[in-house]
Amino acid sequence: MRNKLVYILGALVAVLFVRNLYVILNVLPDEANQGAMYRIMFFHIPSWWTAGLALTVAGVTSGLYLATGKMKYDAISVSVTEVAVAFLCIGMTTGMIWARIIWGIWWTWDARLTSALICVLLYGGYLILRNGIEDPTSRARISAAFNIFAFVDVPIVWYSIRWWRTQHPQPMSLPPEMWSALLWNWLALILLMIIFIKMRLRQEEMRREVDGLRRLAHAI
Amino acid sequence: MTHAVAADDVWKYYGDYPALREIRLAVEPGSCLALLGRNGAGKTTLLRIFAGFSKAGKGSVSIFGRDARDLETRRRVGILGHGISVYDELSAFENLTLFGRLYGVADRRKTALDWLERVGLRHVRDGLVREFSRGMRQRLAIARAFLHDPQVLLLDEPFTALDDRAIAVLQTVLRDALARQCTIVLSTHQLREAMELATHVALLARGRLAYHGERSAEMLSDPGWLYARYGES
Amino acid sequence: MDERNFQYMFYGFSAAWVVIVIYALTLFARESKIKAEIDRLKSMLEEKDRK
Amino acid sequence: MAFWSQTFTIAAKDLRAELRSKEAINASFSFSLTILLLFSFAFVEEATIDIAGGLLWIVFAFAGALILNRSFARELPNDCLDALIAAPLPASALFLGKALANLLLLLAVEAVSFPVFGVFYNARWTGQFWTLALVAVLGTWGFTVIGTMFSALTVNLRLREVMLPLLVYPVMIPCLMAAMKLTGHLIGGEPLDAEMMVWMRFLIGFDVIFTALALALVDVVLVS
């Protein structure tokens, strides 16, 4: 049953992407000085929103694991975090390509960019930490605690453009049709995230099955 | 009348593997329970939950009706584990005053000196533990575990790897404690010294409680008797 | 549509698409590896039972 | 009241054990002096003053890590950690005590490094002395809390020596950034202006958030 659901969602996401790309490329007018480049924002901004949403979910489930000790929360937080890291990479690459043209430089130690990079480092460290620990229970406990520590950086990324002078574009008001394109693409990215999380969760269950089988194999 | 030590339907998991299953156990004040079982049956896991080192996965553990992790409860529990839990860089006296202060013992210095006398280490009170022999370290561990006059004593295979002097000291300490109506839970491998003290016996097999009851005479004479009847042979 | 920076916009979109594809591939690869591990263990267990 | 007396007991124990064995403090001192010396070969004389803030805090972070990594690992021989977890003191008191001991050790290393830096690079670091001292303490407390917490987090791990640096440094970056900016500014001798006050508030915020988070999580982390 699970596979069928994933395939349906997959098809839906594909259709959504095609529709969004059509709208973004053809329907919307050009922006005065950026030319065609501004259209990257329809992927750049939603990918950061999706990553932020995912990392918040991961932070909550890590807290829930520490409170209740149920392994399913640990499975959810690792799946959601891993997918979030993928979306962080999308956000970073699209941002840097946009900066290369508009600012003329790939990277600048600007408050928003630096805190975002720290975010990638922290959650990358989380993933590396996980496969450094064998025992499932202490792996869950330690990675949940680290996830909460890493989560502190997410609001810093969000508010960095308000706290420090930053070259990063400030949130501005957009004409309604741009807003709708932005939100539609965000929906597509969220559905894509859900597919990845479902697949990753299934892998976690299979890993636990492997641990069980391995213990059985040793026990006999 | 609350039990001294009680486990109410305790489960403990390592990942998906249930190290402890449905443990229901109650130990009355003044009695001494011997926890038996093969290696990996869950003796140490259960003892660590009683001692507050780890929490039960499901169910609960209580000491005099209160949670094992509660601060007041921990003040009344003395623990002697495999490790001697004293600091190599500190002297015998410093170790005991340190734990005396942590446990809020009233007159730390006098109590420390009394216990050093009792375990025969008074003459090396300022010597660093690093230079102590194995037997001296074990006796200091006994002093550190029972310095704060606990009402509940938890010991993990207490008599294994002790030298004869340390065994003598430990036996007198435990007999005193029983005389003063303290409660003792000790895990053991059928050692005669441990079985003599036990008033009750609990057998763990693969994480389950296979037997719990009075310690009868034949259990003492024939160590294999209990395993044959209840545990898997 | 304005031709300026068009190819960079294309690079941007393709970069995003490439990251998604790479991640999807790693997911599939890992999934097949774990499936293989499960089948191997299962066969090992059955073979032990028969002995 | 008992909470603070237990915290100071743990701190005193840690300091006494460390000063007797000197296993971490020697390494930290020699490491920081060596690196300070090497920097003089790495950079041209005049340039060193401008990047002084960065240099010093890199030395403190790595020299500090030598002490912080040992913090809970010191409890492993003879299973002393079990005794402390079973003792009737809250895990937060145990954590705070160890963090205080580490703070004092790290401040000792810094108290030596600052004058040595002044001598090697004839930098007049005493211009804004008290503000600089405040920044040093705030910055050191920031990464002490994280280092001590992660030492507790990874104490039972087989790969502890590998895992710790991997985890600690990314989390420390904001604190080190703020400390570097403030120290660089203060070593130039001018007082803090509005721009620097943003960094100061950021550093204080960082310390408060992570101290609170560490105190809340340490019990869950230590009691498996």
XYZ file of C-alpha atoms in Angstrom:
728
model
C 0.000 0.000 0.000
C 2.729 2.460 1.013
C 4.399 2.236 -2.389
C 1.191 3.116 -4.182
C 0.791 6.269 -2.078
C 4.360 7.333 -2.833
C 3.853 6.866 -6.558
C 0.594 8.845 -6.551
C 2.267 11.684 -4.686
C 5.200 11.461 -7.089
C 2.922 11.879 -10.089
C 1.103 14.777 -8.415
C 4.416 16.528 -7.649
C 5.587 16.074 -11.249
C 2.394 17.620 -12.573
C 2.648 20.497 -10.106
C 6.261 21.201 -11.086
C 5.397 21.273 -14.782
C 2.510 23.661 -14.136
C 4.646 25.914 -11.902
C 7.536 26.020 -14.342
C 5.159 26.958 -17.131
C 3.692 29.767 -15.049
C 7.094 31.002 -13.818
C 8.737 31.007 -17.239
C 5.939 32.221 -19.482
C 3.227 33.973 -17.605
C 5.201 36.293 -15.295
C 6.715 39.533 -16.704
C 10.452 40.237 -16.451
C 11.909 42.177 -13.566
C 13.416 45.510 -14.553
C 17.132 45.173 -13.805
C 17.602 41.462 -13.015
C 16.206 40.189 -16.258
C 15.282 36.532 -16.245
C 17.436 35.771 -13.201
C 14.888 36.767 -10.550
C 12.837 33.697 -11.435
C 15.290 31.608 -9.377
C 13.586 33.031 -6.280
C 10.574 30.775 -6.927
C 12.826 27.862 -5.972
C 15.254 29.648 -3.650
C 12.710 31.069 -1.193
C 10.352 28.036 -0.923
C 13.296 25.648 -0.436
C 14.395 27.692 2.594
C 10.822 27.786 3.912
C 10.547 24.025 3.475
C 13.930 23.401 5.130
C 12.976 25.686 8.038
C 9.649 23.890 8.449
C 11.349 20.481 8.330
C 14.024 21.470 10.884
C 11.311 22.749 13.239
C 9.506 19.413 12.961
C 12.806 17.616 13.601
C 13.467 19.791 16.676
C 10.003 18.999 18.060
C 10.291 15.254 17.474
C 13.773 15.230 19.044
C 12.295 16.876 22.129
C 9.456 14.353 22.098
C 11.929 11.480 21.938
C 13.836 12.812 24.948
C 10.546 13.230 26.827
C 8.949 9.899 25.958
C 11.775 7.627 24.813
C 9.715 6.197 21.938
C 11.939 5.154 19.042
C 9.420 6.301 16.427
C 10.177 9.926 17.248
C 13.853 9.251 16.657
C 13.040 7.696 13.260
C 10.958 10.737 12.294
C 13.572 13.268 13.404
C 16.385 11.608 11.437
C 14.246 11.271 8.294
C 13.023 14.864 8.443
C 16.509 16.240 9.200
C 18.131 14.386 6.324
C 15.557 15.678 3.844
C 15.937 19.161 5.344
C 19.686 19.051 4.664
C 18.920 18.235 1.028
C 16.650 21.286 0.802
C 19.298 23.414 2.560
C 21.712 22.452 -0.226
C 19.148 23.460 -2.849
C 18.683 26.810 -1.120
C 22.428 27.390 -0.865
C 23.266 26.505 -4.477
C 20.421 28.558 -5.966
C 21.364 31.485 -3.708
C 25.009 31.391 -4.709
C 24.248 31.219 -8.406
C 21.889 34.199 -8.048
C 24.561 36.090 -6.059
C 27.213 35.342 -8.687
C 25.191 37.397 -11.183
C 23.473 40.047 -9.112
C 26.253 40.726 -6.580
C 29.081 39.551 -8.847
C 30.509 37.264 -6.141
C 29.753 33.638 -5.183
C 29.955 34.242 -1.429
C 30.156 36.996 1.150
C 30.375 36.699 4.950
C 26.976 38.320 5.318
C 24.933 37.576 8.453
C 22.208 35.623 6.636
C 24.639 33.587 4.520
C 26.992 32.802 7.421
C 24.237 31.614 9.768
C 22.788 29.546 6.926
C 26.172 27.935 6.350
C 26.429 27.177 10.085
C 23.007 25.507 9.782
C 24.301 23.238 7.017
C 27.428 22.439 9.076
C 25.411 21.656 12.201
C 22.886 19.353 10.579
C 25.598 17.767 8.447
C 27.398 17.064 11.724
C 24.139 15.560 13.050
C 24.000 13.079 10.187
C 27.678 12.150 10.564
C 27.191 11.801 14.327
C 24.390 9.307 13.804
C 26.396 6.778 11.873
C 29.225 7.052 14.379
C 27.159 5.418 17.120
C 26.111 1.750 16.992
C 23.774 1.293 19.956
C 20.285 2.412 18.806
C 19.168 3.779 22.166
C 22.203 5.952 22.920
C 22.347 6.993 19.249
C 18.765 8.215 19.508
C 19.379 10.009 22.804
C 22.610 11.746 21.790
C 21.418 12.789 18.337
C 18.145 14.106 19.786
C 20.081 16.293 22.227
C 22.394 17.515 19.440
C 19.412 18.214 17.196
C 17.965 20.530 19.816
C 21.314 22.324 20.167
C 21.567 22.730 16.406
C 17.985 24.002 16.244
C 18.985 27.173 18.101
C 20.637 28.374 14.876
C 17.436 28.187 12.791
C 15.768 31.278 14.337
C 19.136 33.072 14.072
C 19.070 32.484 10.306
C 15.479 33.759 10.188
C 16.095 36.955 12.162
C 19.655 37.619 10.931
C 18.444 40.057 8.259
C 16.790 42.162 10.983
C 19.630 42.088 13.508
C 22.552 42.979 11.289
C 23.032 45.210 8.213
C 22.801 42.612 5.456
C 23.264 42.606 1.698
C 20.657 39.814 1.469
C 17.348 41.136 -0.036
C 14.855 42.203 2.623
C 11.339 40.687 2.553
C 9.428 42.971 0.162
C 5.811 43.129 -0.973
C 5.177 41.287 -4.233
C 2.394 41.619 -6.787
C -0.344 39.006 -6.144
C 0.432 36.778 -9.140
C 4.044 36.409 -7.980
C 2.855 35.494 -4.491
C 0.594 32.798 -5.925
C 3.448 31.373 -8.039
C 5.663 31.361 -4.951
C 3.061 29.549 -2.844
C 2.234 27.017 -5.559
C 5.885 26.098 -5.880
C 6.193 25.878 -2.123
C 3.335 23.380 -2.131
C 5.144 21.331 -4.773
C 8.370 21.349 -2.722
C 6.531 20.355 0.457
C 4.892 17.394 -1.289
C 8.312 16.394 -2.640
C 9.683 16.610 0.908
C 6.878 14.382 2.173
C 7.732 11.765 -0.433
C 11.402 11.776 0.549
C 10.506 11.589 4.251
C 8.170 8.641 3.656
C 10.883 6.782 1.780
C 13.502 7.595 4.429
C 11.128 6.474 7.225
C 10.607 3.167 5.499
C 14.378 2.763 5.410
C 14.568 3.387 9.157
C 12.056 0.592 9.741
C 14.040 -1.702 7.475
C 17.203 -0.840 9.428
C 15.499 -1.827 12.671
C 14.427 -5.065 11.013
C 18.077 -5.649 10.038
C 19.173 -5.060 13.655
C 16.542 -7.564 14.829
C 17.572 -10.172 12.239
C 21.238 -9.669 13.039
C 20.541 -10.234 16.734
C 18.576 -13.369 15.887
C 21.378 -14.627 13.673
C 23.906 -14.158 16.468
C 21.598 -15.602 19.135
C 21.148 -19.040 17.514
C 3.239 -0.490 54.596
C 5.333 0.588 51.614
C 7.907 -1.791 50.200
C 11.537 -0.859 50.616
C 12.277 -1.526 46.954
C 9.580 -2.252 44.338
C 9.484 -2.748 40.574
C 6.039 -2.416 38.982
C 5.785 -4.040 35.520
C 9.223 -2.764 34.436
C 10.377 -3.124 30.816
C 13.762 -1.960 29.518
C 14.701 -1.895 25.819
C 18.064 -1.589 24.095
C 16.833 -0.500 20.642
C 14.091 -3.083 20.022
C 15.636 -5.770 22.214
C 13.741 -6.081 25.553
C 16.507 -6.525 28.140
C 13.861 -6.650 30.902
C 10.280 -7.919 30.509
C 7.371 -7.394 32.926
C 9.440 -7.320 36.119
C 7.137 -7.238 39.208
C 9.127 -7.399 42.396
C 8.802 -6.115 45.958
C 11.449 -6.234 48.684
C 10.333 -5.717 52.291
C 12.397 -3.493 54.642
C 15.003 -5.470 56.570
C 15.212 -8.313 54.039
C 18.080 -9.210 51.689
C 17.242 -10.203 48.112
C 19.790 -12.111 46.000
C 19.349 -11.529 42.268
C 20.448 -14.617 40.351
C 20.734 -15.262 36.624
C 23.135 -16.008 33.819
C 25.198 -13.272 32.203
C 22.950 -11.079 30.084
C 19.786 -12.156 31.943
C 19.280 -8.529 33.016
C 20.584 -8.539 36.619
C 22.864 -5.525 36.168
C 20.236 -3.704 34.080
C 17.624 -4.096 36.827
C 20.103 -3.096 39.532
C 21.105 0.024 37.567
C 17.429 1.010 37.331
C 16.998 0.528 41.077
C 20.135 2.649 41.635
C 18.823 5.440 39.382
C 21.652 5.109 36.848
C 19.066 4.544 34.097
C 15.325 4.834 33.730
C 12.870 2.006 33.100
C 11.559 1.897 29.524
C 8.018 1.121 30.716
C 6.610 0.727 34.219
C 8.171 2.245 37.324
C 10.600 1.569 40.143
C 10.147 2.961 43.657
C 12.213 3.045 46.834
C 10.093 3.516 49.974
C 7.267 4.487 47.650
C 9.164 7.290 45.926
C 10.799 7.433 42.525
C 14.348 6.040 42.430
C 15.652 9.229 40.771
C 14.247 11.486 43.501
C 16.967 13.426 45.394
C 15.760 12.426 48.863
C 15.588 8.761 47.845
C 19.128 8.808 46.478
C 20.376 10.152 49.814
C 19.179 6.900 51.450
C 20.661 4.483 48.893
C 24.199 3.080 48.987
C 25.613 1.530 45.805
C 28.631 -0.725 45.304
C 29.148 -1.519 41.628
C 31.857 -3.255 39.625
C 33.927 -0.060 39.452
C 35.301 1.256 42.758
C 34.097 4.814 41.942
C 36.825 6.649 43.836
C 39.251 9.164 42.370
C 42.870 8.138 41.773
C 44.145 11.713 42.099
C 42.547 12.254 45.536
C 43.637 10.752 48.833
C 41.493 8.239 50.734
C 40.395 10.915 53.193
C 39.626 13.453 50.447
C 37.537 10.871 48.578
C 35.413 10.114 51.631
C 34.928 13.785 52.609
C 33.986 14.557 48.988
C 31.234 11.915 48.947
C 30.326 12.851 52.523
C 29.663 16.411 51.423
C 27.711 15.297 48.327
C 25.507 13.033 50.464
C 25.094 15.781 53.095
C 26.622 13.689 55.897
C 26.468 15.707 59.119
C 29.998 15.421 60.540
C 31.956 14.567 57.411
C 35.457 14.471 58.814
C 34.659 12.283 61.829
C 32.504 9.896 59.769
C 35.261 9.611 57.173
C 37.869 8.834 59.807
C 35.562 6.270 61.500
C 34.992 4.478 58.215
C 38.706 4.565 57.358
C 39.288 2.919 60.736
C 36.551 0.387 60.070
C 37.966 -0.705 56.701
C 41.534 -0.648 58.010
C 42.841 2.270 55.957
C 43.340 4.781 58.769
C 47.129 4.558 58.438
C 47.050 5.578 54.733
C 44.382 8.286 55.069
C 46.430 10.860 53.099
C 47.887 8.444 50.547
C 46.682 8.924 46.952
C 44.361 6.155 45.791
C 46.574 5.811 42.733
C 49.243 4.136 44.916
C 46.756 1.793 46.670
C 46.766 -1.965 46.140
C 43.672 -3.671 44.730
C 42.504 -4.807 48.154
C 42.893 -1.321 49.654
C 40.922 0.218 46.778
C 38.085 -2.294 47.282
C 37.881 -1.540 50.983
C 37.856 2.199 50.270
C 35.018 1.584 47.779
C 33.039 -0.160 50.548
C 33.636 2.814 52.862
C 32.562 5.268 50.108
C 29.402 3.263 49.325
C 28.112 3.091 52.925
C 29.598 6.271 54.425
C 26.211 8.069 54.514
C 24.502 5.255 56.478
C 22.048 4.257 53.701
C 18.824 2.336 54.468
C 18.887 0.558 51.096
C 22.083 -1.125 49.865
C 22.467 -2.123 46.205
C 25.475 -4.316 45.343
C 26.432 -5.660 41.914
C 28.223 -9.020 42.365
C 29.811 -7.728 45.560
C 31.991 -10.680 46.528
C 33.530 -11.464 43.161
C 37.238 -10.451 42.820
C 37.517 -9.289 46.464
C 40.469 -10.369 48.558
C 39.764 -12.192 51.853
C 40.181 -9.056 54.003
C 37.720 -7.105 51.849
C 35.227 -10.013 51.978
C 35.449 -10.040 55.801
C 34.879 -6.269 55.965
C 31.933 -6.430 53.558
C 30.272 -9.288 55.449
C 30.424 -7.421 58.761
C 29.039 -4.269 57.088
C 26.151 -6.199 55.518
C 25.350 -8.106 58.741
C 25.306 -4.797 60.641
C 22.983 -3.326 58.032
C 20.556 -6.290 58.270
C 20.672 -6.040 62.049
C 19.599 -2.396 61.697
C 16.678 -3.429 59.465
C 18.304 -2.015 56.292
C 17.296 -3.558 52.944
C 19.853 -5.164 50.662
C 19.554 -6.128 46.995
C 22.642 -7.850 45.619
C 23.218 -9.578 42.293
C 25.417 -12.650 42.521
C 26.685 -15.744 40.733
C 25.595 -18.199 43.406
C 28.587 -17.341 45.612
C 28.257 -18.919 49.036
C 29.007 -15.656 50.916
C 26.164 -13.885 49.113
C 23.662 -16.729 49.421
C 24.234 -17.014 53.208
C 23.053 -13.435 53.712
C 20.039 -13.692 51.399
C 16.562 -13.993 52.923
C 14.851 -13.989 49.502
C 15.957 -15.029 46.021
C 14.905 -13.801 42.562
C 15.967 -15.596 39.391
C 16.117 -13.696 36.082
C 16.149 -15.644 32.803
C 16.358 -13.788 29.477
C 14.957 -10.614 31.013
C 11.986 -12.353 32.693
C 11.438 -13.011 36.396
C 11.573 -16.814 36.531
C 11.338 -17.218 40.339
C 10.919 -14.995 43.398
C 10.561 -16.292 46.927
C 12.184 -17.237 50.205
C 15.745 -18.523 50.110
C 15.459 -22.161 51.197
C 18.204 -24.334 52.702
C 18.716 -26.525 49.625
C 19.343 -23.450 47.473
C 22.373 -22.789 49.665
C 23.728 -26.355 49.602
C 23.148 -27.076 45.897
C 23.871 -23.961 43.771
C 22.429 -25.558 40.575
C 19.074 -26.457 42.197
C 17.277 -23.213 41.363
C 18.515 -23.048 37.770
C 17.445 -26.629 37.147
C 13.885 -26.082 38.362
C 13.130 -22.576 37.049
C 15.769 -21.088 34.806
C 16.553 -22.662 31.436
C 19.280 -25.258 32.253
C 11.143 36.865 -22.103
C 14.258 38.915 -21.408
C 17.414 37.187 -22.697
C 19.758 38.740 -20.137
C 21.202 36.272 -17.579
C 18.925 33.616 -19.090
C 21.624 30.963 -19.073
C 22.424 31.691 -15.400
C 18.768 31.252 -14.553
C 18.990 27.967 -16.383
C 22.095 27.015 -14.364
C 20.184 27.930 -11.203
C 17.186 25.757 -12.044
C 19.353 22.872 -13.176
C 21.439 23.135 -9.958
C 18.266 22.783 -7.889
C 17.080 19.889 -10.064
C 20.493 18.143 -9.833
C 20.507 18.290 -6.013
C 17.017 16.739 -5.933
C 18.054 13.963 -8.330
C 21.282 13.211 -6.442
C 19.380 12.917 -3.156
C 16.711 10.724 -4.728
C 19.408 8.438 -6.169
C 21.173 8.108 -2.792
C 17.823 7.181 -1.237
C 17.185 4.475 -3.838
C 20.755 3.175 -3.585
C 20.590 2.892 0.174
C 17.184 1.254 -0.012
C 18.396 -1.477 -2.333
C 21.487 -2.009 -0.162
C 19.343 -2.503 2.951
C 16.928 -4.787 1.068
C 19.882 -6.904 -0.023
C 21.104 -7.046 3.584
C 17.686 -8.197 4.790
C 17.427 -10.926 2.161
C 20.987 -12.096 2.974
C 20.218 -12.302 6.706
C 16.906 -14.058 6.092
C 18.512 -16.679 3.893
C 21.286 -17.146 6.473
C 18.679 -17.708 9.186
C 16.669 -20.207 7.153
C 19.801 -22.091 6.285
C 20.698 -22.222 10.007
C 17.208 -23.516 10.877
C 17.460 -26.302 8.331
C 20.818 -27.450 9.740
C 21.360 26.435 49.137
C 22.548 22.839 48.898
C 22.573 23.209 45.097
C 25.365 25.777 45.130
C 27.421 24.018 47.789
C 27.252 20.804 45.758
C 28.191 22.704 42.597
C 31.256 24.192 44.278
C 32.151 20.776 45.729
C 32.220 19.313 42.217
C 34.167 22.315 40.909
C 36.697 22.055 43.756
C 37.077 18.308 43.180
C 37.661 18.795 39.472
C 40.200 21.566 40.013
C 42.085 19.612 42.661
C 42.146 16.453 40.531
C 43.273 18.461 37.487
C 45.972 20.417 39.298
C 47.328 17.162 40.776
C 47.407 15.169 37.560
C 47.899 18.211 35.239
C 46.960 15.930 32.349
C 44.975 18.560 30.382
C 46.331 21.851 31.699
C 49.933 21.214 30.582
C 48.828 20.274 27.096
C 46.663 23.364 26.883
C 49.362 25.787 28.047
C 52.074 24.438 25.790
C 49.662 24.248 22.852
C 48.600 27.872 23.132
C 52.149 29.191 23.584
C 53.400 27.183 20.613
C 50.619 28.378 18.344
C 51.084 32.001 19.415
C 54.750 31.691 18.537
C 54.015 30.048 15.199
C 51.614 32.818 14.266
C 54.527 35.241 14.252
C 56.037 33.244 11.391
C 52.744 32.942 9.633
C 51.940 36.648 9.508
C 53.869 39.831 8.810
C 54.508 41.899 11.989
C 52.083 44.738 11.330
C 49.295 42.504 10.057
C 49.144 40.538 13.289
C 47.642 43.396 15.266
C 44.605 43.717 12.988
C 43.805 40.037 13.123
C 44.745 39.718 16.812
C 41.107 39.059 17.815
C 40.859 36.135 15.412
C 44.242 34.657 16.323
C 43.672 34.738 20.070
C 40.256 33.127 19.942
C 41.429 30.390 17.595
C 44.167 29.598 20.119
C 41.677 29.702 23.016
C 39.159 27.491 21.192
C 41.667 24.741 20.381
C 43.664 25.003 23.622
C 40.337 25.006 25.461
C 39.135 21.920 23.629
C 42.015 19.942 25.153
C 40.629 20.732 28.613
C 36.934 20.475 27.739
C 37.237 17.108 26.007
C 38.720 15.659 29.207
C 35.971 17.114 31.382
C 33.665 14.101 31.654
C 36.188 11.629 30.282
C 38.100 12.142 33.547
C 35.242 10.384 35.378
C 35.527 7.168 33.388
C 38.429 5.379 35.158
C 36.973 3.560 38.214
C 33.407 4.358 37.004
C 33.272 7.571 39.059
C 30.605 8.976 36.744
C 28.107 6.362 37.977
C 28.814 7.407 41.565
C 28.153 11.070 40.717
C 24.940 10.272 38.826
C 23.696 8.153 41.746
C 24.688 10.773 44.330
C 21.839 12.982 45.571
C 22.828 16.012 43.515
C 20.865 17.264 40.518
C 22.591 16.647 37.170
C 22.548 20.415 36.622
C 24.707 20.921 39.730
C 27.153 18.307 38.452
C 27.237 20.022 35.041
C 27.584 23.534 36.476
C 30.355 22.442 38.829
C 32.356 20.902 36.025
C 31.697 23.896 33.756
C 32.940 26.299 36.468
C 36.117 24.282 36.963
C 36.713 24.284 33.194
C 36.045 28.034 33.052
C 38.698 28.744 35.674
C 41.226 26.499 33.920
C 40.526 28.156 30.559
C 40.762 31.651 32.063
C 44.135 30.660 33.505
C 45.336 29.690 30.022
C 43.990 32.983 28.657
C 45.523 35.011 31.479
C 48.902 33.688 30.318
C 48.206 33.969 26.602
C 47.155 37.635 26.607
C 50.434 39.000 28.097
C 52.493 36.595 25.997
C 50.644 37.838 22.918
C 51.327 41.420 24.027
C 55.047 40.650 24.388
C 55.417 38.701 21.152
C 53.547 41.267 19.030
C 54.088 44.344 21.303
C 50.337 44.954 21.193
C 49.027 47.256 23.915
C 46.137 44.950 24.912
C 45.555 46.781 28.191
C 43.852 49.723 26.494
C 40.287 48.626 27.276
C 41.314 46.168 29.966
C 38.073 45.643 31.861
C 35.863 45.455 28.789
C 38.310 43.017 27.241
C 38.239 40.936 30.433
C 34.424 40.906 30.298
C 34.463 39.756 26.658
C 37.043 37.090 27.497
C 34.900 35.705 30.327
C 31.666 35.808 28.296
C 33.315 34.224 25.277
C 35.066 31.553 27.331
C 31.827 30.736 29.241
C 30.048 30.375 25.882
C 32.279 27.662 24.567
C 32.895 26.129 27.987
C 29.169 25.413 28.334
C 29.102 23.781 24.901
C 32.376 21.884 25.388
C 31.348 20.550 28.799
C 27.868 19.620 27.583
C 29.194 17.724 24.575
C 31.830 16.056 26.746
C 28.908 14.724 28.797
C 26.954 13.855 25.650
C 29.749 11.734 24.146
C 31.301 10.333 27.349
C 30.090 6.767 26.722
C 30.956 6.756 23.022
C 33.731 4.591 21.717
C 34.529 7.226 19.022
C 34.516 10.049 21.562
C 37.873 11.594 20.495
C 36.658 11.776 16.879
C 33.080 12.849 17.556
C 33.721 15.710 19.962
C 35.544 18.179 17.664
C 33.066 17.357 14.899
C 30.137 18.368 17.111
C 31.549 21.144 19.250
C 33.098 23.528 16.734
C 30.078 24.164 14.484
C 27.931 24.962 17.514
C 30.661 27.247 18.883
C 31.006 29.330 15.681
C 28.528 32.120 16.646
C 30.170 32.560 20.050
C 33.683 32.617 18.580
C 32.604 35.054 15.845
C 31.235 37.507 18.393
C 34.274 37.159 20.681
C 36.676 37.632 17.779
C 34.907 40.773 16.529
C 34.781 42.287 20.031
C 38.374 41.370 20.940
C 39.698 42.683 17.627
C 37.932 45.958 18.240
C 39.036 46.291 21.872
C 42.677 45.400 21.216
C 42.748 48.470 18.976
C 42.078 50.418 22.160
C 38.738 52.039 21.266
C 35.622 51.540 23.435
C 32.628 49.658 22.057
C 30.478 51.582 19.560
C 26.879 50.828 18.490
C 27.936 48.233 15.924
C 29.975 46.342 18.523
C 27.125 46.503 21.028
C 25.102 44.337 18.625
C 27.835 41.705 18.887
C 27.979 42.084 22.681
C 24.217 41.541 23.022
C 24.519 38.587 20.629
C 27.278 37.036 22.770
C 25.289 37.486 25.985
C 22.194 36.031 24.293
C 24.249 33.068 23.105
C 25.556 32.396 26.626
C 22.107 32.633 28.214
C 20.393 30.390 25.637
C 23.006 27.647 25.679
C 23.457 27.654 29.455
C 19.694 27.238 29.909
C 19.524 24.543 27.215
C 22.472 22.636 28.704
C 21.022 22.716 32.227
C 17.688 21.451 30.909
C 19.165 18.618 28.819
C 22.056 17.357 30.962
C 19.867 15.091 33.111
C 18.276 13.427 30.091
C 21.683 12.979 28.469
C 23.518 11.467 31.438
C 20.782 9.120 32.679
C 20.422 6.696 29.760
